Amino acid sequence: MAEQYPSIAQCAVFATAFKALLFPAYRSTDFEVHRNWLAVTYSLPIKEWYYEKTSEWTLDYPPAFAYFEWLLAQMARFVDPDILKVENLGYESWRTVYFQRSTVILAELLLIYALNCYVHSSSREAKQTCYAAALSILLSPALLIIDHIHFQYNGFLYGILILSLVYARKQSGLLASGLLFALLLCFKHIYLYLAPAYFVYLLRVQCLDSKMKLQLCSSFKLGSGLAVIFGSMFGPFAYWKQLDQLLLRLFPFARGLCHAYWAPNIWSLYSFTDRVLLLVAPRLGFGIDENAVNRGTRGLVGDTTFACLPSISPRATFLCTLVSQMPSLVKLFLEPSWETFVGAVTLCGYSSFLFGWHVHEKAILLVVVPFSLLALRDRRYLGAFRPLAVAGHVSLFPLIFTAAEFPIKTVYTVLYKRKPVSLISRPPNIQDDQEVWTFEQTGEIFTTYQSYLQRGDFYRQKRFSCEITGHSGLTFFEAFQSESDASGEVEDAFPDALKEPILRKVQFSTVSRLDHLVDHVYEDFKNDYYPKENIVVTFDDGTRSSGVLREKTRFPELLRADGSVERSAYARYLVCLNNPSDKEIVVEPKDLARERKTFTKQRLRSFLKKSIDHESWLGAPWCVKPEIASALQICGIVPPHLTYEHQMAQRKANSMQKKTDFDGQLLNFSPGLPQLKPKGQKYKRGSQDAAHLSAEYQRALAANPGFSKIPQQQVEQFLTGPNGFSHIAVKSEPKQPPPLPAPKYPIEDLELPPIQNKPPRPALKFLSIDLPTPHILPERSDSGILMRSVGPLLETWDTLNVYCEVFQLDSFTFDDYIEALQLTHDIHNCKLISEIHCAVLKRLVNDVNDKNGQVQFTLPEYNPSRSEDSSTADTASLSSPTPEPEVKHSARTTRSSLAKSEAADLRAVQTSNPFIVEGRVHRAAEMEHSTRTYDWKTRLRKRDFGQGAWVYIVVGLLYQLSNDPRRKKACDDILSKLAPPDQEATVQTAISRYPLTDINTRVKILEILCMLSLETKAIRAYMEECNNNMTEFRKEKIDMQRKRRAAMEDLQSLHEECKALQPKDQATSPIPELDGLNDPKITNGTEDEVEIEEDEDAVMDTEEEEKPHQGRSLRRANDRAAQRKARAEEERLRKERLQAEKAKKPSKQEKQYEKIIKRIEEAKDQIREYEEEVSVLENDLRESDCPRTRVLGKDRFWNRYYWFERNAMPYAGLPDSSTAFAGYANGCLWVQGPDDMERQGFIELCEAENRQYYNAFKMRVPERKMIEEGQTHVFNARQWGYLDDPDELDKLIGWLDTHGVREVKLRRELQAQRDNISKYMVQRKEFLAASDGKKPDDEEPTSRMSTRTKTYAGPQITRRCFAWTNLTAERELGHLHGESKPPVNTRKQGKAAKKAVEEEVRQTRATNRQGKPLTRQGSRYTF
């Protein structure tokens, strides 16, 4: 590895030169202390060193430091002998200053050597960080302040400490490490703070082996070495019996708890609290120690006593220090690594600094120096080191209190910290052909090669650091790459659910500093949670469980009429717990928390620094980086009032306004007297002011008679008249409160007052037989559909149609789907039933030839004990089953009579049937056991669906799924009907039982199968492919709209030319293609490219309601035909006129005019082509939007409105479907009730809120719901109703209130989709009427015209669902899903083999609408 530049030696030379400049700087009393020690050690024998007390600064360091002073004294006698005289107190000659300052610098050579050893002993990978740590210690502001200004010898002592730590890295250096630390203790006893860490580490590594056995040899060496060192240092004093005197000097407990300048530790806070209590104690009745009032440490050395708080003894501080050190020592004993050892040294020093007796502020170096060796090893260490180092350095500032040294200590400390690199701005006026040089990483541009080289030399210096990882000693490009790599880690670690809301929050924020922005964002989001976020829920009993936040409902703040807060805003969350699995609960924010270290200020700062940026001018807004804003669809257009031009113009205007301000103001009246008005105050007129003004006027006249020629009478009239100052003080009327501001619409829907005599919402229709409103009769009482099954019916139909290409199914209408599920006979001949089950099952398990039939979803483990337990009771019966006679029912048997006969038969055979076992719900286990050699998985892998065998596969699948506690109840309920306990456990039993099940059971089976299919790779790949297609469609749409915009601009310019050349006898006709030229969506590209905010103020503040649509669009067919005829006639006349004009001999101007007309027609055709292409792309976008069913909106009572054809499917199903002649897919507008959180937060209010609402509107919310919704209602999310008539749709649109925040959006969406919804409602009505053999209710036979070009040409079958067949499977596979593969023709073996291979591929690889295979596997999606 190349040598570091600059090297440690080079930095030391530079630092020495700087320190030499500080020789004349401020010197503390420590300078005299060390001069006195030079004199004592030189002038007196050793016996008297610790007894001499001529000076108050007696020798109080251990003997090794005294010997060091003696060595320095031997050199001092050659410099200035007067230094060494004990009686020369306060002697400070220039020779003395230079000598003592120089010895500090020379002693630091040991520190430089130790740091060099530390760098060279590090590994190759860590050498850069170790080099940076070494420089941070060598150039530390703390050492500069303490040693080279304040004056002490700490540099070489910390050199010994670092050398000891370096030797401790290797096993061979442990002995030297211990001996060096022992020598350090003999130099300065403050390092006893670190001794516990050394004791534990040497004991664990040097004296004990890995099995905790004592190593005698190593222990003897260490003990002998310590004895030699301490004996040589303290032995003479022990021989002279001076140890007591020595210990008294080393540990002067009489000096008090706190040092003269309080170190920022626990006891300084304790002393400060005592001083505060001293002020308030008389008022609180506390006792005060009068003797201690003036004995606190106020910059003096002495004992510390407290006036109010208990006094602290040295023993108490020792116990506190030891207890706080124990955790790090225990960890060091259990994990004796070098890094843990240095950490324990740091923490021991920190504990002693916080809790020690008489701690100096300079003791912070015991924490900062060893911590510097670890700070760059881990970003977590660096995060703790930065504030500690800053606080420690600043705490040393009081040591240097003189004005001359203030710039030195502050500037050096600030420069010691890292600062960001400022990039060079782009040079102005760069020509296209000019030669430039650039750096790719920074984007900087240089017009001269010399400046480029200088900047490159700067970037190649190893002086930069990575802001994210903390690695230093890097070149700029290495640091840039490190930050780029680390930003990816930040991206992965930061919660995905918070990225978009946080970036939307900070977009265009004008907070100047990033740190302040981080603080604001953190406070806003620390107690706010978002869907898909991993959180921890705390229950009332204190237990905690992790989970995923599914939904979040905000309840806005409610205000009273006077503007006061009626109810504060709050939120509730729907959480899916991980344990128990998938259990959903509703919790409040106080019970939620994020996982530890998921959302911290450090991570937030790294994320924001990576994601946002702002310009360098003052007040520039923060902007999300363009690539991130585009990915998250965040608007990147800076608001006009935040642009640089607007800010500069505003500042200029403010500056001009200030210039025009002045202290007085002229009052213009007829003579022109000046009015003296103080600036910045509201001026009150009074009689004294009038007298003062009159006196000023008289003085002005005396000084300058020509000042004014105003008659005295006019002056007095002004001073006393109505335009002057009033002499009468009129008591002002009490100020009326300002009127309440008009509400700003739209507002919360339920805060709008009810409108009297307004028609209620159109009546809903219901599919189920159990209606939410009992007084309403169902349309079909024999449908058998329960309300709980309506939602699953819609979900399964939507899933099967949205992913019909993956399942290889023809699309089918919702009515056919319901009819098929209601069949009671011929059910196995209904292709719709068998095909949807077989198609979904094939997606769950691969073919036997594809990856050995791999299961594509998570299947619970099979529990054999269940089948063994349930089958032991009837093992004998399995060997010789008794056949059950087949029950034949009449062809006209109804479902109710069939159920009654089954119940009677069951009661008749219950006592004698050998299959009935008490407590058993079903016999699926025995059915599975009887076919264990050919179980459901094997049958499914071989695609054996014939003769209704798919029912048995469903039984086996549900039985294994019942091992999942979440699905057990639902599966057991279904299995009790397909494998009843009173019948034989055979495949035929399951097949024969399926026709006897009701529609609710069948829907539940399909719901389970569809939910499993959403986990498969084929569905996920299809969703990812659709997302990719949507991205491409958006790009194409943007491109087409831009081309259309350009064509419209060309057409407008051609139109202007045409008007200039047009003959005078012809009138200019408007061009309809130019009507949308100023459309903002076209101007800016597309609504997907630029996010257009909804202007809530655009809703007109008026009581008038918009009139509903007067009729359906299809009923205006005659009007449109007449308009088309008129336009055609006009076009014909125009062409005849053009031909007649061509017959004449045209002039030059006429020829040019004809050319312009031709170009205009070409431009119109081009615009029409672009519009058609945009329309096609918009439809492709709609059909590709498959991940979720989008809701149209919500009304005032939080009911949701769905039109399922809105996205992810063609409006009328696949055009090549077998039932495409029906002309619709669902044809209804569905209404779902509010969920539990919305109902509890807005409708079912508490008693207090109900009372307030009643006082405001004379009714409660539930009462208002019953009145305004009419006779039909849905009360919760499990209840569904629908509208199927266009007239009812128009009434619904008219019922919605545009002043409500929810209904204005729903109304806008319904109006946008109205024509399509109405069209397919009509087509559904006509198709059902035609298939049932009757006319629609509102049909007019004499005037109605069919809007379709194709009549109903479907098969003439009594049941509509039997007309459906799976043409997609026949076309792509050659057979239906429920059929076996056709036999291979030997003459077409090659083609058949190829077709078979394609079939195998299609079973796991679906195709999109463009026919491309879905090859990329996407991530899991939430539906």
CSV table of C-alpha atoms in Angstrom, one decimal, residues 67 175 178-179 182-183 186 220-236:
chain,number,residue,atom,x,y,z
A,67,TYR,CA,12.1,11.7,38.2
A,175,LEU,CA,3.2,-8.6,29.1
A,178,GLY,CA,0.7,-4.5,31.4
A,179,LEU,CA,4.1,-3.2,32.3
A,182,ALA,CA,2.1,0.1,35.4
A,183,LEU,CA,4.7,2.6,34.4
A,186,CYS,CA,3.7,5.7,38.3
A,220,PHE,CA,4.6,-15.0,37.4
A,221,LYS,CA,6.1,-12.9,34.6
A,222,LEU,CA,3.4,-10.3,34.9
A,223,GLY,CA,3.6,-10.2,38.7
A,224,SER,CA,7.4,-10.0,38.7
A,225,GLY,CA,7.4,-7.1,36.2
A,226,LEU,CA,4.8,-5.2,38.2
A,227,ALA,CA,6.7,-5.7,41.4
A,228,VAL,CA,9.9,-4.4,39.8
A,229,ILE,CA,8.2,-1.3,38.4
A,230,PHE,CA,6.3,-0.4,41.6
A,231,GLY,CA,9.2,-1.4,43.8
A,232,SER,CA,11.7,0.8,42.0
A,233,MET,CA,9.3,3.8,42.1
A,234,PHE,CA,7.8,3.5,45.6
A,235,GLY,CA,10.5,1.4,47.3
A,236,PRO,CA,12.8,4.2,48.4
